[in-house]
PDB file of C-alpha atoms in Angstrom:
ATOM      1  CA  MET A  63      88.497 123.897  72.072  1.00 92.00           C
ATOM      2  CA  TRP A  64      86.756 123.361  68.760  1.00 98.00           C
ATOM      3  CA  LYS A  65      88.990 122.874  65.748  1.00 98.00           C
ATOM      4  CA  VAL A  66      87.846 124.996  62.782  1.00 98.00           C
ATOM      5  CA  ILE A  67      88.189 123.861  59.159  1.00 98.00           C
ATOM      6  CA  ASN A  68      87.159 126.105  56.271  1.00 98.00           C
ATOM      7  CA  SER A  69      87.109 124.262  52.941  1.00 98.00           C
ATOM      8  CA  GLY A  70      85.947 127.297  50.957  1.00 97.00           C
ATOM      9  CA  LYS A  71      84.011 126.765  47.728  1.00 97.00           C
ATOM     10  CA  LYS A  72      84.206 123.233  46.346  1.00 98.00           C
ATOM     11  CA  ASN A  73      81.965 120.866  44.422  1.00 97.00           C
ATOM     12  CA  ALA A  74      79.299 118.949  46.313  1.00 98.00           C
ATOM     13  CA  SER A  75      80.884 115.490  46.096  1.00 98.00           C
ATOM     14  CA  PHE A  76      84.229 116.749  47.437  1.00 98.00           C
ATOM     15  CA  LEU A  77      82.550 118.366  50.441  1.00 98.00           C
ATOM     16  CA  MET A  78      80.311 115.421  51.295  1.00 98.00           C
ATOM     17  CA  GLU A  79      83.195 112.966  50.939  1.00 98.00           C
ATOM     18  CA  LYS A  80      85.330 115.158  53.200  1.00 98.00           C
ATOM     19  CA  ASP A  81      82.646 115.152  55.892  1.00 98.00           C
ATOM     20  CA  GLU A  82      82.332 111.385  55.639  1.00 98.00           C
ATOM     21  CA  LYS A  83      86.103 110.900  55.924  1.00 98.00           C
ATOM     22  CA  LEU A  84      86.255 113.188  58.964  1.00 98.00           C
ATOM     23  CA  LEU A  85      83.419 111.237  60.594  1.00 98.00           C
ATOM     24  CA  VAL A  86      84.933 107.811  59.899  1.00 98.00           C
ATOM     25  CA  SER A  87      88.374 108.858  61.147  1.00 98.00           C
ATOM     26  CA  MET A  88      87.086 110.580  64.312  1.00 98.00           C
ATOM     27  CA  LYS A  89      88.250 109.061  67.614  1.00 98.00           C
ATOM     28  CA  LYS A  90      86.286 109.428  70.823  1.00 97.00           C
ATOM     29  CA  GLU A  91      89.055 111.453  72.485  1.00 98.00           C
ATOM     30  CA  ASP A  92      89.488 113.904  69.572  1.00 98.00           C
ATOM     31  CA  ALA A  93      88.678 117.605  69.712  1.00 98.00           C
ATOM     32  CA  PRO A  94      85.306 118.576  68.197  1.00 98.00           C
ATOM     33  CA  ILE A  95      85.408 120.084  64.712  1.00 98.00           C
ATOM     34  CA  LEU A  96      83.474 122.932  63.125  1.00 98.00           C
ATOM     35  CA  HIS A  97      83.583 122.666  59.314  1.00 98.00           C
ATOM     36  CA  PHE A  98      82.580 125.565  57.050  1.00 98.00           C
ATOM     37  CA  TYR A  99      82.146 125.200  53.314  1.00 98.00           C
ATOM     38  CA  ASP A 100      80.335 126.559  50.280  1.00 97.00           C
ATOM     39  CA  PHE A 101      79.401 125.320  46.803  1.00 97.00           C
ATOM     40  CA  VAL A 102      80.988 126.450  43.537  1.00 96.00           C
ATOM     41  CA  LYS A 103      77.759 126.223  41.518  1.00 94.00           C
ATOM     42  CA  PRO A 104      74.033 125.629  42.036  1.00 95.00           C
ATOM     43  CA  SER A 105      73.902 122.380  44.004  1.00 97.00           C
ATOM     44  CA  PHE A 106      71.797 120.061  46.073  1.00 97.00           C
ATOM     45  CA  THR A 107      72.623 117.264  48.489  1.00 98.00           C
ATOM     46  CA  PHE A 108      70.373 114.403  49.562  1.00 97.00           C
ATOM     47  CA  GLY A 109      70.203 112.002  52.484  1.00 96.00           C
ATOM     48  CA  VAL A 110      71.494 108.438  52.422  1.00 95.00           C
ATOM     49  CA  PHE A 111      68.025 106.941  51.967  1.00 93.00           C
ATOM     50  CA  VAL A 112      66.836 109.296  49.209  1.00 95.00           C
ATOM     51  CA  LYS A 113      66.899 108.443  45.504  1.00 95.00           C
ATOM     52  CA  PRO A 114      66.617 111.810  43.717  1.00 95.00           C
ATOM     53  CA  GLU A 115      65.916 110.224  40.339  1.00 95.00           C
ATOM     54  CA  GLN A 116      62.649 108.875  41.792  1.00 93.00           C
ATOM     55  CA  ILE A 117      61.354 112.174  43.169  1.00 93.00           C
ATOM     56  CA  MET A 118      62.853 114.776  40.808  1.00 94.00           C
ATOM     57  CA  ASN A 119      63.212 115.472  37.110  1.00 94.00           C
ATOM     58  CA  GLN A 120      66.595 113.879  36.478  1.00 95.00           C
ATOM     59  CA  LYS A 121      67.015 115.344  32.990  1.00 94.00           C
ATOM     60  CA  ASN A 122      66.738 118.889  34.343  1.00 93.00           C
ATOM     61  CA  TYR A 123      68.867 118.539  37.456  1.00 95.00           C
ATOM     62  CA  ILE A 124      71.712 116.766  35.643  1.00 94.00           C
ATOM     63  CA  LYS A 125      71.805 119.639  33.175  1.00 89.00           C
ATOM     64  CA  ASP A 126      71.797 122.539  35.624  1.00 90.00           C
ATOM     65  CA  PHE A 127      72.933 121.315  39.058  1.00 96.00           C
ATOM     66  CA  ASP A 128      75.856 119.756  40.865  1.00 97.00           C
ATOM     67  CA  PHE A 129      74.683 117.181  43.422  1.00 97.00           C
ATOM     68  CA  SER A 130      75.888 114.578  45.896  1.00 98.00           C
ATOM     69  CA  ARG A 131      74.638 112.124  48.483  1.00 98.00           C
ATOM     70  CA  ARG A 132      75.221 113.286  52.071  1.00 98.00           C
ATOM     71  CA  PRO A 133      76.658 110.945  54.717  1.00 98.00           C
ATOM     72  CA  THR A 134      73.693 111.960  56.912  1.00 98.00           C
ATOM     73  CA  GLY A 135      69.946 111.415  56.582  1.00 94.00           C
ATOM     74  CA  GLY A 136      67.172 113.797  55.635  1.00 93.00           C
ATOM     75  CA  GLY A 137      65.772 114.857  52.292  1.00 94.00           C
ATOM     76  CA  VAL A 138      66.899 116.997  49.370  1.00 96.00           C
ATOM     77  CA  LEU A 139      68.580 120.246  50.397  1.00 96.00           C
ATOM     78  CA  PHE A 140      69.297 122.991  47.865  1.00 95.00           C
ATOM     79  CA  HIS A 141      72.532 124.944  48.260  1.00 96.00           C
ATOM     80  CA  LEU A 142      71.635 128.136  46.427  1.00 91.00           C
ATOM     81  CA  TRP A 143      70.733 130.522  49.223  1.00 90.00           C
ATOM     82  CA  ASP A 144      71.991 128.866  52.385  1.00 95.00           C
ATOM     83  CA  PHE A 145      74.850 128.931  54.866  1.00 97.00           C
ATOM     84  CA  ALA A 146      76.122 125.352  55.247  1.00 98.00           C
ATOM     85  CA  PHE A 147      78.267 123.922  58.044  1.00 98.00           C
ATOM     86  CA  SER A 148      79.101 120.668  59.789  1.00 98.00           C
ATOM     87  CA  CYS A 149      79.925 119.773  63.391  1.00 98.00           C
ATOM     88  CA  PHE A 150      81.833 116.683  64.527  1.00 98.00           C
ATOM     89  CA  VAL A 151      81.311 115.753  68.179  1.00 98.00           C
ATOM     90  CA  PRO A 152      83.421 112.877  69.592  1.00 98.00           C
ATOM     91  CA  LYS A 153      82.094 110.493  72.222  1.00 98.00           C
ATOM     92  CA  ASP A 154      84.213 111.883  75.064  1.00 98.00           C
ATOM     93  CA  HIS A 155      82.938 115.422  74.510  1.00 98.00           C
ATOM     94  CA  PRO A 156      80.162 116.734  76.829  1.00 97.00           C
ATOM     95  CA  GLY A 157      78.105 117.514  73.718  1.00 98.00           C
ATOM     96  CA  TYR A 158      77.773 113.815  72.894  1.00 98.00           C
ATOM     97  CA  PHE A 159      74.455 112.258  73.938  1.00 98.00           C
ATOM     98  CA  GLU A 160      73.115 108.759  73.459  1.00 95.00           C
ATOM     99  CA  ASP A 161      69.712 110.228  72.611  1.00 96.00           C
ATOM    100  CA  VAL A 162      69.904 111.602  69.067  1.00 95.00           C
ATOM    101  CA  MET A 163      67.381 114.367  69.765  1.00 95.00           C
ATOM    102  CA  ASP A 164      69.490 115.593  72.690  1.00 97.00           C
ATOM    103  CA  SER A 165      72.398 115.877  70.258  1.00 97.00           C
ATOM    104  CA  TYR A 166      70.272 117.907  67.841  1.00 96.00           C
ATOM    105  CA  LYS A 167      69.223 120.210  70.654  1.00 96.00           C
ATOM    106  CA  TYR A 168      72.803 120.648  71.865  1.00 97.00           C
ATOM    107  CA  ILE A 169      74.063 121.801  68.455  1.00 98.00           C
ATOM    108  CA  ASN A 170      71.006 123.825  67.504  1.00 97.00           C
ATOM    109  CA  ASP A 171      71.027 125.684  70.821  1.00 97.00           C
ATOM    110  CA  LYS A 172      74.543 126.831  69.907  1.00 98.00           C
ATOM    111  CA  VAL A 173      73.425 127.741  66.402  1.00 98.00           C
ATOM    112  CA  ILE A 174      70.661 129.895  67.889  1.00 97.00           C
ATOM    113  CA  LEU A 175      73.278 131.733  69.969  1.00 97.00           C
ATOM    114  CA  ALA A 176      75.327 132.341  66.821  1.00 97.00           C
ATOM    115  CA  LEU A 177      72.289 133.571  64.884  1.00 96.00           C
ATOM    116  CA  SER A 178      71.325 135.846  67.759  1.00 96.00           C
ATOM    117  CA  ASP A 179      74.831 137.283  67.783  1.00 95.00           C
ATOM    118  CA  HIS A 180      74.654 137.918  64.037  1.00 93.00           C
ATOM    119  CA  VAL A 181      71.086 139.306  63.886  1.00 92.00           C
ATOM    120  CA  LYS A 182      70.669 141.021  67.229  1.00 91.00           C
ATOM    121  CA  GLU A 183      67.252 142.444  66.371  1.00 89.00           C
ATOM    122  CA  HIS A 184      65.899 138.870  66.381  1.00 89.00           C
ATOM    123  CA  ALA A 185      67.750 137.734  69.523  1.00 90.00           C
ATOM    124  CA  GLY A 186      65.254 135.897  71.710  1.00 92.00           C
ATOM    125  CA  GLU A 187      62.972 135.117  68.763  1.00 95.00           C
ATOM    126  CA  PHE A 188      64.770 132.001  67.502  1.00 96.00           C
ATOM    127  CA  THR A 189      63.217 128.775  68.808  1.00 96.00           C
ATOM    128  CA  LEU A 190      63.379 125.015  68.273  1.00 97.00           C
ATOM    129  CA  LEU A 191      60.336 123.353  66.743  1.00 95.00           C
ATOM    130  CA  PRO A 192      58.964 121.224  69.616  1.00 92.00           C
ATOM    131  CA  GLU A 193      57.000 118.611  67.653  1.00 90.00           C
ATOM    132  CA  GLU A 194      57.065 116.893  64.259  1.00 83.00           C
ATOM    133  CA  PRO A 195      54.393 118.529  62.031  1.00 83.00           C
ATOM    134  CA  VAL A 196      52.259 116.842  59.383  1.00 79.00           C
ATOM    135  CA  PRO A 197      53.627 117.465  55.840  1.00 76.00           C
ATOM    136  CA  HIS A 198      51.849 120.113  53.770  1.00 73.00           C
ATOM    137  CA  HIS A 199      51.589 117.463  50.995  1.00 78.00           C
ATOM    138  CA  PRO A 200      53.016 113.883  50.741  1.00 80.00           C
ATOM    139  CA  ASP A 201      55.495 115.034  48.061  1.00 81.00           C
ATOM    140  CA  CYS A 202      57.024 117.508  50.531  1.00 84.00           C
ATOM    141  CA  LYS A 203      58.454 114.932  52.916  1.00 86.00           C
ATOM    142  CA  ASN A 204      61.548 114.459  50.747  1.00 90.00           C
ATOM    143  CA  PHE A 205      62.528 118.159  50.605  1.00 91.00           C
ATOM    144  CA  CYS A 206      64.141 119.716  53.659  1.00 91.00           C
ATOM    145  CA  PHE A 207      62.704 123.233  53.499  1.00 88.00           C
ATOM    146  CA  ALA A 208      59.270 122.057  52.388  1.00 88.00           C
ATOM    147  CA  LYS A 209      58.749 120.115  55.625  1.00 87.00           C
ATOM    148  CA  PRO A 210      59.976 121.298  59.032  1.00 90.00           C
ATOM    149  CA  THR A 211      61.016 118.567  61.470  1.00 91.00           C
ATOM    150  CA  LYS A 212      61.350 118.405  65.245  1.00 92.00           C
ATOM    151  CA  PHE A 213      64.110 120.653  66.657  1.00 94.00           C
ATOM    152  CA  ASP A 214      64.496 122.621  63.429  1.00 96.00           C
ATOM    153  CA  ILE A 215      65.404 126.263  64.099  1.00 97.00           C
ATOM    154  CA  MET A 216      62.406 128.559  63.712  1.00 95.00           C
ATOM    155  CA  LEU A 217      61.984 132.317  63.406  1.00 94.00           C
ATOM    156  CA  LEU A 218      58.538 133.913  63.628  1.00 90.00           C
ATOM    157  CA  GLY A 219      56.914 130.504  63.247  1.00 91.00           C
ATOM    158  CA  LYS A 220      58.821 129.492  60.106  1.00 92.00           C
ATOM    159  CA  LYS A 221      61.863 127.319  59.453  1.00 94.00           C
ATOM    160  CA  ILE A 222      65.190 129.084  59.157  1.00 96.00           C
ATOM    161  CA  GLY A 223      67.567 126.197  59.863  1.00 96.00           C
ATOM    162  CA  GLY A 224      67.576 122.432  59.489  1.00 95.00           C
ATOM    163  CA  ALA A 225      70.029 119.605  60.067  1.00 96.00           C
ATOM    164  CA  ALA A 226      70.750 115.890  59.776  1.00 96.00           C
ATOM    165  CA  GLN A 227      73.059 113.606  61.755  1.00 97.00           C
ATOM    166  CA  ARG A 228      75.038 110.394  61.397  1.00 98.00           C
ATOM    167  CA  ARG A 229      76.838 108.376  64.065  1.00 98.00           C
ATOM    168  CA  LYS A 230      79.941 106.248  63.960  1.00 97.00           C
ATOM    169  CA  GLU A 231      82.064 104.582  66.632  1.00 96.00           C
ATOM    170  CA  GLY A 232      84.002 107.758  67.447  1.00 98.00           C
ATOM    171  CA  GLY A 233      81.105 110.225  67.636  1.00 98.00           C
ATOM    172  CA  TYR A 234      78.546 111.988  65.471  1.00 98.00           C
ATOM    173  CA  LEU A 235      78.381 114.299  62.474  1.00 98.00           C
ATOM    174  CA  HIS A 236      75.819 117.110  62.392  1.00 98.00           C
ATOM    175  CA  GLN A 237      75.298 118.783  58.995  1.00 98.00           C
ATOM    176  CA  GLY A 238      73.360 122.040  59.164  1.00 98.00           C
ATOM    177  CA  SER A 239      71.898 124.633  56.813  1.00 97.00           C
ATOM    178  CA  ILE A 240      70.635 128.165  57.474  1.00 97.00           C
ATOM    179  CA  SER A 241      68.295 129.781  54.936  1.00 95.00           C
ATOM    180  CA  LEU A 242      69.665 133.226  54.027  1.00 95.00           C
ATOM    181  CA  ILE A 243      67.503 134.461  51.148  1.00 90.00           C
ATOM    182  CA  MET A 244      64.207 133.326  49.673  1.00 85.00           C
ATOM    183  CA  PRO A 245      64.646 130.770  46.874  1.00 80.00           C
ATOM    184  CA  ASP A 246      64.430 131.695  43.213  1.00 85.00           C
ATOM    185  CA  PHE A 247      61.486 129.408  42.614  1.00 88.00           C
ATOM    186  CA  ASN A 248      61.787 129.750  38.840  1.00 89.00           C
ATOM    187  CA  GLN A 249      65.249 128.208  39.101  1.00 91.00           C
ATOM    188  CA  ILE A 250      64.135 125.093  40.962  1.00 92.00           C
ATOM    189  CA  ALA A 251      60.566 124.582  39.678  1.00 92.00           C
ATOM    190  CA  PRO A 252      61.682 122.452  36.667  1.00 93.00           C
ATOM    191  CA  LEU A 253      63.212 119.931  39.064  1.00 92.00           C
ATOM    192  CA  PHE A 254      59.947 118.810  40.649  1.00 89.00           C
ATOM    193  CA  HIS A 255      57.296 116.422  39.391  1.00 85.00           C
ATOM    194  CA  ASN A 256      54.739 118.205  41.567  1.00 77.00           C
ATOM    195  CA  ASP A 257      56.229 121.667  41.694  1.00 75.00           C
ATOM    196  CA  SER A 258      53.100 123.417  42.949  1.00 84.00           C
ATOM    197  CA  ALA A 259      52.958 121.377  46.174  1.00 88.00           C
ATOM    198  CA  VAL A 260      56.667 121.560  46.987  1.00 88.00           C
ATOM    199  CA  LEU A 261      57.095 125.219  46.112  1.00 89.00           C
ATOM    200  CA  SER A 262      53.945 126.183  48.003  1.00 90.00           C
ATOM    201  CA  ALA A 263      55.262 124.388  51.072  1.00 90.00           C
ATOM    202  CA  MET A 264      58.647 126.112  50.791  1.00 90.00           C
ATOM    203  CA  LYS A 265      56.932 129.493  50.590  1.00 88.00           C
ATOM    204  CA  LEU A 266      54.726 128.578  53.533  1.00 88.00           C
ATOM    205  CA  HIS A 267      57.423 127.226  55.849  1.00 89.00           C
ATOM    206  CA  THR A 268      60.673 129.068  55.027  1.00 91.00           C
ATOM    207  CA  HIS A 269      61.857 132.253  56.719  1.00 90.00           C
ATOM    208  CA  PRO A 270      65.093 133.591  55.152  1.00 92.00           C
ATOM    209  CA  LEU A 271      67.502 135.291  57.553  1.00 92.00           C
ATOM    210  CA  LEU A 272      68.104 138.237  55.190  1.00 89.00           C
ATOM    211  CA  GLY A 273      64.487 138.670  54.167  1.00 76.00           C
ATOM    212  CA  HIS A 274      63.117 138.395  50.658  1.00 66.00           C
ATOM    213  CA  LYS A 275      65.363 140.860  48.847  1.00 64.00           C
ATOM    214  CA  ALA A 276      69.123 140.422  49.096  1.00 73.00           C
ATOM    215  CA  GLY A 277      71.809 140.364  46.440  1.00 78.00           C
ATOM    216  CA  ILE A 278      75.034 138.407  46.026  1.00 79.00           C
ATOM    217  CA  LYS A 279      77.083 140.935  48.013  1.00 86.00           C
ATOM    218  CA  GLU A 280      74.678 140.773  50.950  1.00 88.00           C
ATOM    219  CA  LEU A 281      74.652 136.978  50.763  1.00 90.00           C
ATOM    220  CA  GLU A 282      78.448 136.691  50.846  1.00 91.00           C
ATOM    221  CA  ALA A 283      78.737 139.269  53.623  1.00 93.00           C
ATOM    222  CA  ALA A 284      76.214 137.327  55.721  1.00 94.00           C
ATOM    223  CA  LYS A 285      78.128 134.071  55.242  1.00 96.00           C
ATOM    224  CA  ASN A 286      81.374 135.680  56.411  1.00 95.00           C
ATOM    225  CA  ALA A 287      79.665 137.287  59.387  1.00 96.00           C
ATOM    226  CA  LEU A 288      78.033 133.996  60.367  1.00 97.00           C
ATOM    227  CA  ILE A 289      81.403 132.240  60.315  1.00 98.00           C
ATOM    228  CA  HIS A 290      82.640 134.836  62.809  1.00 97.00           C
ATOM    229  CA  SER A 291      79.561 134.383  65.030  1.00 97.00           C
ATOM    230  CA  PHE A 292      79.825 130.572  64.933  1.00 98.00           C
ATOM    231  CA  GLU A 293      83.494 130.747  65.906  1.00 97.00           C
ATOM    232  CA  LYS A 294      82.592 132.890  68.932  1.00 96.00           C
ATOM    233  CA  VAL A 295      79.956 130.399  70.115  1.00 97.00           C
ATOM    234  CA  PHE A 296      81.697 127.106  69.275  1.00 96.00           C
ATOM    235  CA  LYS A 297      84.834 127.587  71.353  1.00 89.00           C
TER     236      LYS A 297
END
């Protein structure tokens, strides 16, 4: 049985530190954990090897955004329109694989089942990206929804969900994000040095689960419904 933790809305550093603590303390014989959380204000997280001050306008993001380093890899991920979650899979669990890509596939196959349960009209249309594509522009490689990667979750040929992983002695952490609504590009454009390339790539590659027009009520309702669908699948 998967243990479910719901941290609710917290700041980015609290949530990323909690995931790291859960990963470090995980023992190989533990039960797997499904962790839900949300962000109290416009936020972004970034992978362990990314230095946001080198690829973004620091003056603008310090002023308007909360942010934190993730314990996993990957690029910059904006938490403005997404459904975020984490999975912790211990070594003794059948979902643990030595091959990292097998671990991605294991979790993302479950995520596809949850998405199909939530949006039944698209059931059977969610797929995993089979190969690593060439970036739309070199600047896009550091931004998660500007560059799809192998085994990302796709809908109608565009990215709807991405993830990053980290391993420790007891097992692995999988941090995932599902795009729910199309970004407000005016809100994030001031953060980029080359906004035209990154924003163009986001428009090109992203498929939001709720379409292009959804309000706050629809966004919150979708998050609650997805929690229910995830709990049905991860059991």
